[in-house]
């Protein structure tokens, strides 16, 4: 049973469209396609360590009989089970639809199909399609009539109310923590500690999980605290997806007697508390720690760089020449950005190829404050700084810590 439970735990924690991963991803504004791309390999590694290797080890140490509910399964019911390939395809349908929606934004020449892919890739629509396919292929095709299908769906929906209640309660706590300034208190204190943000996220979630017990509450509270920390909103999508894995890993680990899942597994498998701690708790902790290790590795690959971002005016060939001339005098990389378009600001041809020629953002890769100040005043002298409101003017000259994509 450990491999099955490990699969459920990893799927819930890391792979959309499960409730846990979607919940935290939405709170940190992570695209679900990016979350799937990061979460699937993390989930596979967690399943290997917790579901396969750990089950082989602990299976030799613990000897328990089959639960009575498993013994009562009749052989003819086993014979009517659907094919594994059918079940796998139905599970993959929402994942593929969500990924197609994400990838379609970066594929040129499919403007006509993009609205359709965006609609089908919406999580709720993708899940409804998967449910309808399951009702047909796993229900009607297996000989179930309408009344039997209704009873199955009724039983499946019963736990939904409790899940929604826990998620709502956790969300309310999250907003209380965020509005009372908890993130601004914890954020600077943890930043001074020098710990990576993914490790901070894991520790917060793990502490809440160990003290409160509910994984969803730990996820929502930890995500709320991390979302309120300074600089988190400017992190790259991949880094934020790694942070989601760290949060959900911490919220999965250390399941013990204050966790309803602990007692549910013990009662279903008909094992005592000591055996549940040895098997279930250790398995959950391995899943969480594996998620943390993967998140740290991803965060190290996406190292931080300092970047000066300045909003500039173009509009004329003369301004374009001035901008290129200043960019050529800068010893580091300089990019001109407009939306998803990025060109080399030291190239006149690149600057002229921008789809919007009136304005843009100049990204200068340097952390030298004196160099930044010099560049800023050069742009100001040439009247290339965008003339906007006072609030924007104060933030125009901003050296921001970002993550390399």
Tab-separated table of C-alpha atoms in Angstrom:
chain	number	residue	atom	x	y	z
A	1	UNK	CA	0.000	0.000	0.000
A	2	UNK	CA	2.950	2.374	0.534
A	3	UNK	CA	3.546	2.894	-3.236
A	4	UNK	CA	-0.152	3.757	-3.683
A	5	UNK	CA	-0.126	6.194	-0.761
A	6	UNK	CA	3.145	7.719	-1.975
A	7	UNK	CA	1.606	8.271	-5.416
A	8	UNK	CA	-1.395	10.006	-3.863
A	9	UNK	CA	0.830	12.176	-1.645
A	10	UNK	CA	3.190	13.252	-4.434
A	11	UNK	CA	0.337	13.946	-6.821
A	12	UNK	CA	-1.481	16.071	-4.247
A	13	UNK	CA	1.647	18.012	-3.311
A	14	UNK	CA	3.444	18.642	-6.589
A	15	UNK	CA	1.405	17.915	-9.718
A	16	UNK	CA	-1.556	20.033	-10.922
A	17	UNK	CA	-4.488	19.843	-11.197
A	18	UNK	CA	-4.431	18.413	-7.644
A	19	UNK	CA	-5.911	20.687	-4.978
A	20	UNK	CA	-2.681	21.259	-3.035
A	21	UNK	CA	-0.430	22.242	-5.915
A	22	UNK	CA	-3.077	24.416	-7.615
A	23	UNK	CA	-3.898	26.175	-4.334
A	24	UNK	CA	-0.310	27.240	-3.567
A	25	UNK	CA	0.522	27.937	-7.232
A	26	UNK	CA	-2.415	30.347	-7.483
A	27	UNK	CA	-1.422	32.090	-4.249
A	28	UNK	CA	2.104	32.671	-5.610
A	29	UNK	CA	0.840	33.490	-9.148
A	30	UNK	CA	2.598	30.531	-10.781
A	31	UNK	CA	1.342	29.458	-14.215
A	32	UNK	CA	-0.028	25.915	-13.963
A	33	UNK	CA	1.838	24.853	-17.100
A	34	UNK	CA	5.135	25.867	-15.482
A	35	UNK	CA	4.028	24.135	-12.273
A	36	UNK	CA	3.350	20.911	-14.178
A	37	UNK	CA	6.738	21.101	-15.931
A	38	UNK	CA	8.509	21.481	-12.562
A	39	UNK	CA	6.160	19.336	-10.462
A	40	UNK	CA	6.127	16.189	-12.618
A	41	UNK	CA	9.878	15.417	-12.326
A	42	UNK	CA	9.807	16.337	-8.622
A	43	UNK	CA	6.826	14.023	-8.138
A	44	UNK	CA	8.505	11.180	-10.024
A	45	UNK	CA	11.658	11.435	-7.899
A	46	UNK	CA	9.566	11.580	-4.708
A	47	UNK	CA	7.622	8.523	-5.805
A	48	UNK	CA	10.834	6.602	-6.518
A	49	UNK	CA	12.349	7.347	-3.104
A	50	UNK	CA	9.202	7.191	-0.958
A	51	UNK	CA	7.026	4.777	-2.915
A	52	UNK	CA	9.485	2.241	-4.303
A	53	UNK	CA	12.735	2.305	-2.321
A	54	UNK	CA	11.181	3.018	1.077
A	55	UNK	CA	8.370	0.474	0.592
A	56	UNK	CA	10.921	-2.227	-0.263
A	57	UNK	CA	12.887	-1.421	2.885
A	58	UNK	CA	9.995	-1.066	5.351
A	59	UNK	CA	8.123	-4.022	3.836
A	60	UNK	CA	10.832	-6.326	5.182
A	61	UNK	CA	10.530	-4.822	8.676
A	62	UNK	CA	6.741	-4.814	9.122
A	63	UNK	CA	4.459	-7.808	8.656
A	64	UNK	CA	0.714	-7.119	8.650
A	65	UNK	CA	-2.196	-8.983	7.127
A	66	UNK	CA	-4.464	-7.692	4.396
A	67	UNK	CA	-7.164	-5.301	5.625
A	68	UNK	CA	-10.622	-6.850	5.817
A	69	UNK	CA	-11.988	-4.486	3.154
A	70	UNK	CA	-9.358	-5.760	0.682
A	71	UNK	CA	-10.041	-9.403	1.528
A	72	UNK	CA	-13.723	-8.912	0.747
A	73	UNK	CA	-13.070	-7.825	-2.863
A	74	UNK	CA	-14.516	-10.513	-5.085
A	75	UNK	CA	-12.524	-12.015	-7.928
A	76	UNK	CA	-15.196	-11.151	-10.476
A	77	UNK	CA	-14.926	-7.484	-9.465
A	78	UNK	CA	-11.185	-7.638	-10.107
A	79	UNK	CA	-11.836	-9.123	-13.535
A	80	UNK	CA	-14.005	-6.115	-14.452
A	81	UNK	CA	-11.329	-3.568	-13.647
A	82	UNK	CA	-10.504	-1.208	-16.566
A	83	UNK	CA	-7.185	-1.359	-18.400
A	84	UNK	CA	-4.271	0.509	-16.872
A	85	UNK	CA	-3.700	2.381	-20.150
A	86	UNK	CA	-7.292	3.677	-20.094
A	87	UNK	CA	-6.969	5.009	-16.547
A	88	UNK	CA	-3.571	6.566	-17.319
A	89	UNK	CA	-4.889	8.355	-20.415
A	90	UNK	CA	-7.822	9.821	-18.471
A	91	UNK	CA	-5.447	11.069	-15.739
A	92	UNK	CA	-3.184	12.665	-18.360
A	93	UNK	CA	-6.007	14.492	-20.186
A	94	UNK	CA	-6.185	17.555	-17.849
A	95	UNK	CA	-2.380	17.711	-17.611
A	96	UNK	CA	-1.995	17.744	-21.393
A	97	UNK	CA	-4.747	20.355	-21.858
A	98	UNK	CA	-3.205	22.694	-19.260
A	99	UNK	CA	0.262	22.267	-20.777
A	100	UNK	CA	-1.075	22.974	-24.282
A	101	UNK	CA	-2.618	26.200	-22.982
A	102	UNK	CA	0.718	27.307	-21.516
A	103	UNK	CA	2.836	26.295	-24.519
A	104	UNK	CA	0.440	27.941	-27.004
A	105	UNK	CA	1.487	31.388	-25.726
A	106	UNK	CA	5.004	30.836	-27.073
A	107	UNK	CA	4.187	29.164	-30.413
A	108	UNK	CA	3.811	31.600	-33.336
A	109	UNK	CA	1.249	31.099	-36.087
A	110	UNK	CA	-1.553	29.530	-34.027
A	111	UNK	CA	-3.520	32.678	-33.178
A	112	UNK	CA	-6.775	31.120	-34.417
A	113	UNK	CA	-6.412	28.046	-32.176
A	114	UNK	CA	-5.090	29.886	-29.098
A	115	UNK	CA	-8.532	30.904	-27.662
A	116	UNK	CA	-9.725	27.290	-27.959
A	117	UNK	CA	-6.593	25.961	-26.228
A	118	UNK	CA	-6.916	28.632	-23.546
A	119	UNK	CA	-10.526	27.599	-22.875
A	120	UNK	CA	-9.791	23.860	-22.825
A	121	UNK	CA	-6.670	24.450	-20.702
A	122	UNK	CA	-8.553	26.262	-17.949
A	123	UNK	CA	-8.201	23.939	-14.907
A	124	UNK	CA	-11.934	23.658	-14.223
A	125	UNK	CA	-12.752	22.904	-17.868
A	126	UNK	CA	-9.891	20.388	-18.159
A	127	UNK	CA	-11.056	18.591	-15.007
A	128	UNK	CA	-14.691	18.523	-16.169
A	129	UNK	CA	-13.579	16.953	-19.459
A	130	UNK	CA	-11.577	14.330	-17.525
A	131	UNK	CA	-14.586	13.548	-15.291
A	132	UNK	CA	-16.885	13.129	-18.311
A	133	UNK	CA	-14.355	10.810	-19.974
A	134	UNK	CA	-14.062	8.818	-16.737
A	135	UNK	CA	-17.865	8.515	-16.483
A	136	UNK	CA	-17.991	7.062	-19.995
A	137	UNK	CA	-14.895	4.857	-20.192
A	138	UNK	CA	-14.804	3.745	-16.538
A	139	UNK	CA	-18.571	3.723	-16.061
A	140	UNK	CA	-20.745	3.122	-19.121
A	141	UNK	CA	-18.097	1.053	-20.925
A	142	UNK	CA	-17.699	-1.112	-17.796
A	143	UNK	CA	-21.420	-1.876	-17.639
A	144	UNK	CA	-22.576	0.612	-15.000
A	145	UNK	CA	-26.035	2.114	-15.477
A	146	UNK	CA	-27.075	5.668	-14.683
A	147	UNK	CA	-28.226	4.892	-11.131
A	148	UNK	CA	-24.955	3.138	-10.262
A	149	UNK	CA	-22.937	6.032	-11.686
A	150	UNK	CA	-24.975	8.481	-9.603
A	151	UNK	CA	-24.206	6.546	-6.411
A	152	UNK	CA	-20.477	6.469	-7.232
A	153	UNK	CA	-20.419	10.214	-7.905
A	154	UNK	CA	-22.375	10.893	-4.694
A	155	UNK	CA	-19.817	8.950	-2.657
A	156	UNK	CA	-16.965	10.781	-4.405
A	157	UNK	CA	-18.433	14.223	-3.672
A	158	UNK	CA	-19.046	13.615	0.043
A	159	UNK	CA	-15.492	14.527	1.193
A	160	UNK	CA	-15.497	17.654	-1.006
A	161	UNK	CA	-17.388	19.765	1.529
A	162	UNK	CA	-14.852	19.079	4.269
A	163	UNK	CA	-11.944	19.792	1.887
A	164	UNK	CA	-13.494	23.115	0.808
A	165	UNK	CA	-14.105	24.052	4.449
A	166	UNK	CA	-10.465	23.385	5.387
A	167	UNK	CA	-9.169	25.294	2.322
A	168	UNK	CA	-11.456	28.248	3.107
A	169	UNK	CA	-10.380	28.285	6.746
A	170	UNK	CA	-6.732	28.151	5.751
A	171	UNK	CA	-7.283	30.944	3.233
A	172	UNK	CA	-8.882	33.141	5.896
A	173	UNK	CA	-5.916	32.572	8.212
A	174	UNK	CA	-3.598	33.397	5.307
A	175	UNK	CA	-5.230	36.802	4.750
A	176	UNK	CA	-5.229	37.533	8.491
A	177	UNK	CA	-1.483	36.822	8.602
A	178	UNK	CA	-0.820	38.839	5.459
A	179	UNK	CA	-2.917	41.863	6.446
A	180	UNK	CA	-1.434	42.020	9.941
A	181	UNK	CA	2.037	42.350	8.406
A	182	UNK	CA	3.363	38.908	9.355
A	183	UNK	CA	5.254	38.647	6.073
A	184	UNK	CA	6.979	41.981	6.659
A	185	UNK	CA	8.030	40.811	10.131
A	186	UNK	CA	9.206	37.319	9.202
A	187	UNK	CA	10.594	38.333	5.795
A	188	UNK	CA	13.382	40.718	6.923
A	189	UNK	CA	14.281	38.445	9.853
A	190	UNK	CA	14.702	35.427	7.582
A	191	UNK	CA	16.473	37.444	4.893
A	192	UNK	CA	19.130	38.377	7.471
A	193	UNK	CA	19.593	34.684	8.275
A	194	UNK	CA	21.008	34.135	4.790
A	195	UNK	CA	18.877	31.024	4.213
A	196	UNK	CA	17.574	30.373	0.669
A	197	UNK	CA	13.941	31.347	0.173
A	198	UNK	CA	12.976	27.778	-0.747
A	199	UNK	CA	14.427	26.517	2.544
A	200	UNK	CA	12.602	29.271	4.431
A	201	UNK	CA	9.350	28.264	2.714
A	202	UNK	CA	9.893	24.603	3.622
A	203	UNK	CA	10.656	25.373	7.281
A	204	UNK	CA	7.591	27.598	7.712
A	205	UNK	CA	5.289	24.981	6.150
A	206	UNK	CA	6.899	22.130	8.126
A	207	UNK	CA	6.548	23.968	11.455
A	208	UNK	CA	2.870	24.704	10.792
A	209	UNK	CA	2.298	21.128	9.617
A	210	UNK	CA	3.898	19.632	12.724
A	211	UNK	CA	1.988	21.939	15.082
A	212	UNK	CA	-1.417	22.171	13.377
A	213	UNK	CA	-1.524	18.851	11.524
A	214	UNK	CA	-3.600	19.856	8.494
A	215	UNK	CA	-1.555	19.892	5.279
A	216	UNK	CA	-3.867	22.351	3.486
A	217	UNK	CA	-3.716	24.821	6.388
A	218	UNK	CA	0.096	24.565	6.398
A	219	UNK	CA	0.158	25.176	2.633
A	220	UNK	CA	-2.107	28.224	2.735
A	221	UNK	CA	-0.436	29.822	5.763
A	222	UNK	CA	3.102	29.268	4.458
A	223	UNK	CA	2.178	30.479	0.967
A	224	UNK	CA	0.518	33.573	2.450
A	225	UNK	CA	3.616	34.421	4.486
A	226	UNK	CA	5.948	33.868	1.518
A	227	UNK	CA	3.715	35.872	-0.851
A	228	UNK	CA	3.890	38.843	1.529
A	229	UNK	CA	7.697	38.793	1.759
A	230	UNK	CA	9.568	41.562	-0.086
A	231	UNK	CA	10.920	40.613	-3.512
A	232	UNK	CA	9.015	37.330	-3.883
A	233	UNK	CA	6.672	38.766	-6.528
A	234	UNK	CA	9.690	39.572	-8.740
A	235	UNK	CA	11.027	36.004	-8.801
A	236	UNK	CA	10.931	34.013	-12.036
A	237	UNK	CA	8.086	31.516	-12.649
A	238	UNK	CA	10.480	28.561	-12.403
A	239	UNK	CA	11.871	29.764	-9.068
A	240	UNK	CA	8.333	30.302	-7.761
A	241	UNK	CA	7.352	26.795	-8.926
A	242	UNK	CA	10.324	25.458	-6.952
A	243	UNK	CA	9.046	27.436	-3.952
A	244	UNK	CA	5.632	25.787	-4.371
A	245	UNK	CA	7.369	22.383	-4.231
A	246	UNK	CA	9.237	23.447	-1.078
A	247	UNK	CA	6.057	24.694	0.627
A	248	UNK	CA	4.056	21.607	-0.279
A	249	UNK	CA	6.972	19.382	0.698
A	250	UNK	CA	7.067	20.972	4.149
A	251	UNK	CA	3.276	20.678	4.434
A	252	UNK	CA	3.473	16.978	3.536
A	253	UNK	CA	6.279	15.924	5.893
A	254	UNK	CA	5.991	15.067	9.599
A	255	UNK	CA	2.441	13.701	9.596
A	256	UNK	CA	1.666	12.397	13.092
A	257	UNK	CA	-1.169	12.028	15.596
A	258	UNK	CA	-2.640	15.522	15.043
A	259	UNK	CA	-3.143	14.815	11.314
A	260	UNK	CA	-6.464	13.320	10.217
A	261	UNK	CA	-4.658	11.521	7.388
A	262	UNK	CA	-2.560	9.656	9.968
A	263	UNK	CA	-5.665	8.145	11.559
A	264	UNK	CA	-7.360	7.561	8.217
A	265	UNK	CA	-4.449	5.461	6.934
A	266	UNK	CA	-4.176	3.584	10.238
A	267	UNK	CA	-7.879	2.703	10.233
A	268	UNK	CA	-8.020	1.743	6.551
A	269	UNK	CA	-4.943	-0.501	6.784
A	270	UNK	CA	-5.930	-1.730	10.275
A	271	UNK	CA	-2.500	-1.053	11.798
A	272	UNK	CA	-1.547	0.440	15.163
A	273	UNK	CA	-0.085	3.899	15.773
A	274	UNK	CA	3.507	2.683	16.073
A	275	UNK	CA	3.326	0.920	12.710
A	276	UNK	CA	1.655	3.962	11.124
A	277	UNK	CA	4.502	6.181	12.340
A	278	UNK	CA	7.090	3.782	10.913
A	279	UNK	CA	5.389	3.459	7.522
A	280	UNK	CA	3.070	6.391	6.718
A	281	UNK	CA	4.872	9.166	8.628
A	282	UNK	CA	8.281	8.216	7.267
A	283	UNK	CA	6.887	7.941	3.737
A	284	UNK	CA	5.304	11.409	3.962
A	285	UNK	CA	8.539	12.853	5.357
A	286	UNK	CA	10.591	11.320	2.525
A	287	UNK	CA	8.183	12.871	0.002
A	288	UNK	CA	8.559	16.276	1.670
A	289	UNK	CA	12.352	16.159	1.978
A	290	UNK	CA	12.706	15.028	-1.647
A	291	UNK	CA	10.570	17.998	-2.704
A	292	UNK	CA	12.842	20.302	-0.700
A	293	UNK	CA	16.043	18.879	-2.225
A	294	UNK	CA	14.644	19.247	-5.750
A	295	UNK	CA	13.508	22.814	-4.983
A	296	UNK	CA	16.962	23.758	-3.686
A	297	UNK	CA	18.626	22.304	-6.798
A	298	UNK	CA	16.267	24.254	-9.078
A	299	UNK	CA	16.854	27.447	-7.104
A	300	UNK	CA	20.636	27.034	-7.399
A	301	UNK	CA	20.320	26.657	-11.171
A	302	UNK	CA	18.331	29.894	-11.243
A	303	UNK	CA	20.856	32.094	-9.526
A	304	UNK	CA	20.080	35.671	-8.606
A	305	UNK	CA	21.477	38.551	-10.606
A	306	UNK	CA	21.120	42.281	-10.045
A	307	UNK	CA	19.462	44.267	-12.750
A	308	UNK	CA	18.762	47.968	-13.186
A	309	UNK	CA	15.395	48.541	-14.860
A	310	UNK	CA	14.641	51.934	-16.411
A	311	UNK	CA	11.554	52.931	-18.393
A	312	UNK	CA	12.703	54.846	-21.470
A	313	UNK	CA	11.172	56.917	-24.283
A	314	UNK	CA	11.918	56.213	-27.942
A	315	UNK	CA	9.511	57.380	-30.635
A	316	UNK	CA	12.084	58.927	-32.973
A	317	UNK	CA	15.208	57.793	-34.802
A	318	UNK	CA	17.197	60.419	-32.896
A	319	UNK	CA	16.158	58.964	-29.539
A	320	UNK	CA	16.962	55.463	-30.792
A	321	UNK	CA	20.496	56.563	-31.762
A	322	UNK	CA	20.990	58.222	-28.362
A	323	UNK	CA	19.851	55.061	-26.579
A	324	UNK	CA	22.124	52.778	-28.632
A	325	UNK	CA	25.072	55.148	-28.095
A	326	UNK	CA	24.602	55.079	-24.304
A	327	UNK	CA	24.107	51.291	-24.310
A	328	UNK	CA	27.341	50.786	-26.294
A	329	UNK	CA	29.289	52.686	-23.595
A	330	UNK	CA	28.015	50.349	-20.855
A	331	UNK	CA	30.470	47.486	-20.122
A	332	UNK	CA	27.738	44.952	-19.207
A	333	UNK	CA	24.798	43.408	-21.079
A	334	UNK	CA	21.953	45.824	-21.883
A	335	UNK	CA	18.541	44.717	-23.159
A	336	UNK	CA	15.547	46.664	-24.442
A	337	UNK	CA	12.269	44.967	-23.524
A	338	UNK	CA	8.661	45.457	-24.491
A	339	UNK	CA	6.292	42.762	-23.248
A	340	UNK	CA	7.711	39.410	-24.363
A	341	UNK	CA	10.078	41.016	-26.872
A	342	UNK	CA	13.718	41.394	-25.828
A	343	UNK	CA	16.472	42.808	-28.068
A	344	UNK	CA	20.092	43.836	-27.639
A	345	UNK	CA	20.027	47.579	-26.820
A	346	UNK	CA	23.535	47.961	-28.269
A	347	UNK	CA	22.205	47.057	-31.735
A	348	UNK	CA	20.436	49.732	-33.777
A	349	UNK	CA	18.850	47.038	-35.904
A	350	UNK	CA	17.538	45.288	-32.792
A	351	UNK	CA	16.068	48.495	-31.368
A	352	UNK	CA	14.344	49.329	-34.675
A	353	UNK	CA	12.847	45.824	-34.836
A	354	UNK	CA	10.781	46.361	-31.674
A	355	UNK	CA	7.023	46.087	-32.362
A	356	UNK	CA	6.344	49.143	-30.162
A	357	UNK	CA	8.755	51.992	-30.898
A	358	UNK	CA	7.362	54.647	-28.528
A	359	UNK	CA	8.589	53.238	-25.219
A	360	UNK	CA	10.278	50.295	-23.542
A	361	UNK	CA	12.216	49.037	-20.537
A	362	UNK	CA	16.008	49.110	-20.427
A	363	UNK	CA	17.438	46.156	-18.463
A	364	UNK	CA	21.065	46.715	-17.436
A	365	UNK	CA	22.786	43.719	-15.832
A	366	UNK	CA	24.936	45.269	-13.119
A	367	UNK	CA	24.974	45.553	-9.336
A	368	UNK	CA	27.428	48.482	-9.255
A	369	UNK	CA	25.480	51.393	-7.743
A	370	UNK	CA	27.899	54.037	-9.013
A	371	UNK	CA	27.646	52.620	-12.534
A	372	UNK	CA	23.847	52.587	-12.268
A	373	UNK	CA	23.793	56.206	-11.134
A	374	UNK	CA	26.045	57.226	-14.013
A	375	UNK	CA	23.834	55.458	-16.575
A	376	UNK	CA	20.689	56.942	-15.081
A	377	UNK	CA	21.964	60.523	-15.391
A	378	UNK	CA	23.161	59.864	-18.957
A	379	UNK	CA	19.634	58.803	-19.907
A	380	UNK	CA	18.185	61.752	-17.998
A	381	UNK	CA	20.457	64.252	-19.794
A	382	UNK	CA	19.327	62.906	-23.165
A	383	UNK	CA	15.620	63.141	-22.172
A	384	UNK	CA	15.151	59.402	-22.560
A	385	UNK	CA	13.570	58.805	-19.135
A	386	UNK	CA	9.832	58.349	-19.364
A	387	UNK	CA	7.923	61.309	-17.890
A	388	UNK	CA	5.217	59.710	-15.732
A	389	UNK	CA	3.499	60.344	-12.416
A	390	UNK	CA	5.358	60.977	-9.182
A	391	UNK	CA	4.788	57.446	-7.849
A	392	UNK	CA	6.328	55.925	-10.968
A	393	UNK	CA	9.169	58.469	-11.022
A	394	UNK	CA	10.221	57.377	-7.561
A	395	UNK	CA	10.425	53.742	-8.722
A	396	UNK	CA	12.016	54.359	-12.158
A	397	UNK	CA	15.541	54.107	-10.822
A	398	UNK	CA	15.289	50.750	-9.132
A	399	UNK	CA	17.982	48.095	-8.738
A	400	UNK	CA	15.890	44.951	-8.260
A	401	UNK	CA	17.005	41.443	-7.345
A	402	UNK	CA	15.592	39.042	-9.909
A	403	UNK	CA	16.069	35.411	-10.919
A	404	UNK	CA	17.713	34.410	-14.192
A	405	UNK	CA	15.229	32.509	-16.376
